[in-house]
Coordinates of C-alpha atoms and ligand atoms in Angstrom, one line a residue:
M22 CA 0.0 0.0 0.0
Y23 CA 2.8 2.4 0.9
Q24 CA 5.8 2.8 -1.4
D25 CA 9.2 4.0 -0.3
D26 CA 11.8 3.6 -3.0
Y27 CA 15.2 5.2 -3.9
K28 CA 13.5 8.4 -5.1
H29 CA 11.9 9.0 -1.7
K30 CA 15.2 8.1 0.1
G31 CA 17.0 10.6 -2.1
M32 CA 14.5 13.3 -1.3
R33 CA 15.0 12.5 2.4
R34 CA 18.8 12.8 2.0
S35 CA 18.3 16.3 0.5
L36 CA 16.1 17.2 3.5
V37 CA 18.7 15.9 5.9
R38 CA 21.3 18.1 4.2
I39 CA 19.0 21.1 4.7
L40 CA 18.6 20.3 8.4
V41 CA 22.4 20.0 8.8
Q42 CA 22.8 23.5 7.1
K43 CA 20.2 24.9 9.6
G44 CA 22.3 23.6 12.5
I45 CA 21.0 20.1 13.4
Y46 CA 24.1 18.1 14.4
D47 CA 22.8 15.1 16.3
E48 CA 23.7 12.1 14.0
R49 CA 21.0 9.9 15.5
V50 CA 18.3 12.4 14.9
L51 CA 19.4 13.0 11.3
Q52 CA 19.5 9.2 10.8
A53 CA 15.9 9.0 12.2
I54 CA 14.7 11.7 9.8
Q55 CA 16.4 9.7 7.0
Q56 CA 14.5 6.6 8.0
V57 CA 10.9 7.9 8.4
P58 CA 8.9 8.1 5.1
R59 CA 7.3 11.5 5.7
H60 CA 5.5 11.2 2.4
F61 CA 3.2 8.5 3.9
F62 CA 1.5 11.4 5.8
F63 CA 0.7 13.2 2.6
E64 CA -1.7 12.7 -0.3
K65 CA 0.1 11.4 -3.4
A66 CA -0.2 14.8 -5.2
F67 CA 1.8 16.5 -2.4
L68 CA 5.0 14.4 -2.7
E69 CA 7.3 17.4 -3.2
Q70 CA 5.8 19.2 -0.2
A71 CA 6.5 16.1 2.0
Y72 CA 10.2 16.7 1.7
Q73 CA 10.3 20.5 1.9
D74 CA 11.3 21.9 5.3
K75 CA 7.8 23.2 6.0
A76 CA 4.8 22.5 8.2
F77 CA 1.7 21.3 6.3
P78 CA -2.0 21.0 7.0
I79 CA -3.3 17.6 8.2
G80 CA -6.9 18.6 8.6
E81 CA -8.9 19.6 11.6
G82 CA -7.0 22.9 11.6
Q83 CA -3.8 21.2 12.6
T84 CA -0.4 20.7 11.0
I85 CA 2.4 18.1 10.6
S86 CA 5.3 20.0 12.2
Q87 CA 8.2 21.4 10.0
P88 CA 11.0 18.8 9.8
Y89 CA 13.5 21.3 11.3
T90 CA 11.2 21.7 14.3
V91 CA 10.8 18.0 14.8
A92 CA 14.6 17.6 14.5
F93 CA 15.3 20.5 16.9
Q94 CA 12.9 19.2 19.6
S95 CA 14.2 15.6 19.2
Q96 CA 17.8 16.9 19.5
L97 CA 17.0 18.8 22.7
L98 CA 15.2 15.7 24.1
E99 CA 18.4 13.6 23.9
V100 CA 16.5 10.3 23.7
K101 CA 18.3 7.2 24.6
P102 CA 17.2 3.7 23.4
G103 CA 14.7 2.2 25.8
E104 CA 13.6 5.5 27.4
K105 CA 10.0 6.1 28.1
V106 CA 8.8 9.2 26.3
L107 CA 5.4 11.0 26.5
E108 CA 4.5 13.0 23.4
I109 CA 1.7 15.6 23.8
G110 CA 0.0 16.3 20.4
T111 CA 0.2 13.1 18.2
G112 CA -1.1 15.0 15.2
S113 CA -0.1 13.1 12.1
G114 CA 2.2 10.7 14.1
Y115 CA 5.4 11.8 12.3
Q116 CA 7.2 13.0 15.4
C117 CA 6.2 9.8 17.1
C118 CA 7.9 7.8 14.3
V119 CA 11.1 9.8 14.8
L120 CA 11.0 9.1 18.5
L121 CA 10.5 5.4 17.8
E122 CA 13.4 5.4 15.4
L123 CA 15.5 6.8 18.3
G124 CA 14.6 3.7 20.3
A125 CA 12.1 5.3 22.6
R126 CA 9.0 3.6 24.1
V127 CA 6.4 6.2 23.1
Y128 CA 3.1 7.2 24.8
T129 CA 1.4 9.7 22.6
I130 CA -1.7 11.6 23.4
E131 CA -4.0 13.6 21.0
Y132 CA -6.9 16.0 21.7
I133 CA -8.7 15.6 18.4
R134 CA -10.3 12.2 18.1
K135 CA -10.1 12.0 14.3
L136 CA -6.4 12.6 14.3
H137 CA -5.9 10.2 17.2
E138 CA -7.8 7.4 15.3
K139 CA -5.9 8.0 12.1
A140 CA -2.5 7.8 13.7
R141 CA -3.5 4.8 15.8
R142 CA -4.5 3.0 12.6
M143 CA -1.7 4.2 10.3
L144 CA 1.5 3.9 12.3
P145 CA 1.2 0.2 13.0
E146 CA 0.6 -0.3 9.3
M147 CA 3.9 1.4 8.7
G148 CA 5.6 -0.8 11.3
Y149 CA 5.6 1.8 14.1
N150 CA 4.2 0.8 17.5
A151 CA 3.3 3.1 20.3
I152 CA 0.6 3.6 22.9
F153 CA -2.0 5.9 21.4
V154 CA -4.3 7.8 23.8
H155 CA -7.1 10.2 23.0
G156 CA -7.5 13.0 25.6
D157 CA -6.2 16.2 27.1
G158 CA -2.4 15.9 27.2
S159 CA -1.9 19.3 28.9
R160 CA -2.4 17.3 32.2
G161 CA 0.1 14.7 30.9
L162 CA -0.8 11.0 31.2
P163 CA -0.5 10.2 34.9
S164 CA -1.5 6.5 34.5
Y165 CA 1.9 5.7 32.9
A166 CA 4.1 8.2 34.7
P167 CA 7.0 8.8 35.4
Y168 CA 8.5 9.5 32.0
D169 CA 12.2 9.9 31.1
K170 CA 11.3 12.5 28.5
I171 CA 8.2 14.6 27.7
I172 CA 7.8 16.5 24.4
V173 CA 5.0 19.0 23.8
T174 CA 4.3 19.6 20.1
A175 CA 1.7 22.4 20.5
G176 CA 2.3 26.0 21.8
A177 CA 1.6 26.3 25.5
P178 CA 0.8 29.6 27.5
F179 CA 2.8 28.3 30.5
V180 CA 4.5 25.1 31.7
P181 CA 1.9 22.8 33.2
N182 CA 2.9 21.7 36.7
D183 CA 1.5 18.2 36.0
L184 CA 4.1 17.6 33.3
L185 CA 6.9 18.4 35.7
R186 CA 5.4 16.1 38.3
Q187 CA 5.2 13.3 35.8
L188 CA 8.9 13.6 34.8
A189 CA 11.4 11.2 36.3
V190 CA 14.3 12.6 38.2
G191 CA 17.0 13.3 35.6
G192 CA 14.2 13.6 33.0
K193 CA 13.7 16.4 30.4
L194 CA 10.7 18.3 29.2
V195 CA 10.8 20.1 25.9
I196 CA 8.0 22.6 25.4
P197 CA 7.3 25.7 23.4
V198 CA 5.9 28.4 25.6
G199 CA 4.6 31.8 24.6
D200 CA 1.6 33.7 23.1
D201 CA -0.6 32.6 20.2
Q202 CA 1.9 34.1 17.6
Q203 CA 5.3 32.7 18.8
Q204 CA 6.7 30.5 21.5
K205 CA 10.1 30.1 23.0
M206 CA 11.4 26.6 23.0
L207 CA 12.2 25.6 26.6
R208 CA 14.1 22.6 28.0
L209 CA 13.4 21.8 31.6
T210 CA 15.5 19.2 33.4
K211 CA 14.4 17.7 36.7
K212 CA 17.6 17.6 38.7
D213 CA 15.9 16.3 41.8
E214 CA 12.3 16.3 43.2
S215 CA 12.5 20.1 44.0
T216 CA 15.0 21.4 41.4
I217 CA 14.2 22.2 37.8
V218 CA 16.8 23.7 35.5
K219 CA 15.4 25.8 32.6
E220 CA 17.2 26.4 29.3
E221 CA 15.8 28.7 26.6
Y222 CA 16.2 28.4 22.9
D223 CA 14.8 29.9 19.7
F224 CA 11.3 31.1 18.9
F225 CA 8.9 28.9 16.9
S226 CA 5.3 29.1 15.8
F227 CA 3.0 26.2 16.9
V228 CA -0.7 25.6 16.9
K229 CA -2.2 26.1 20.3
L230 CA -2.0 23.6 23.2
R231 CA -5.7 23.1 24.1
G232 CA -7.0 21.7 27.4
S233 CA -7.3 22.7 31.0
Q234 CA -3.6 23.3 31.4
G235 CA -3.2 24.9 28.0
W236 CA -5.1 27.7 26.3
D237 CA -8.4 26.6 27.9
A238 CA -7.0 27.2 31.4
K239 CA -8.8 29.8 33.6
D240 CA -5.6 31.6 34.6
H241 CA -2.3 31.5 32.6
R242 CA 0.5 31.3 35.1
N243 CA 4.0 31.5 34.0
L244 CA 6.8 29.4 35.4
Ligands
SAM21 N1 3.6 15.9 16.6 C1 2.8 16.2 15.5 C2 3.2 15.6 14.2 O1 4.3 15.1 14.2 O2 2.5 15.7 13.3 C3 2.6 17.7 15.4 C4 1.2 18.0 15.6 S1 0.5 19.6 15.6 C5 1.8 20.8 15.5 C6 0.0 19.7 17.4 C7 -1.0 18.7 17.8 O3 -1.3 18.9 19.2 C8 -2.4 18.8 17.1 O4 -2.7 17.6 16.5 C9 -3.3 19.2 18.2 O5 -4.6 18.7 18.0 C10 -2.6 18.6 19.4 N2 -3.0 19.1 20.7 C11 -3.3 20.4 21.0 N3 -3.7 20.5 22.3 C12 -3.6 19.2 22.8 C13 -3.8 18.7 24.1 N4 -4.2 19.4 25.2 N5 -3.6 17.3 24.3 C14 -3.2 16.5 23.2 N6 -3.0 17.0 22.0 C15 -3.2 18.3 21.8

């Protein structure tokens, strides 16, 4: 049903070269991008777009993230094989595939039922297996916590405390935080139960993180 031949692999090699030019240096992340057939997430007519470094609509007002953004967040996450990773915002499932290629055990949660169902059906067909959950990921996924890594792929107004609580000691949370136009990429490392170290990176532009600890929260507290 899905075809991935030398032409697609060549297109991915070009994409990887662009990511290197833009500053992605983690060889394992670049290798993961080289492996995942991003065109499977696109209609046949949009093959060229699949390997441009651009976000693209996936329906329901949502997007498959730009490859650079996926690579940047994956690089910050420093995933090691066997680690337990929570992804908030399954979307198309592309970032999930990259995390799986990095050897993670992935729990991925999506707010929009249609997108959740599509990814839950499609990824196993592609040979990618994760735990797919439908729900509000702004509160994390407490039933499977703690996580070695948490990645948020929608723009948050603040860092939800629940996510920090569900992080293992030594774990990292990568989350874009800001207003509805642009968000600063943050990496928070839980040094011990009461110490969080925050690092700040570039600005990005994500769709909104919905939910009770996202843009639907009553008060937007900043960390
Ligand atoms: N990781 C995705 C990919 O690889 O295609 C990127 C998806 S898109 C940029 C962000 C996704 O986050 C959307 O599918 C959106 O519905 C989802 N989302 C927004 N708020 C959410 C929430 N509170 N819980 C779970 N998913 C959420």
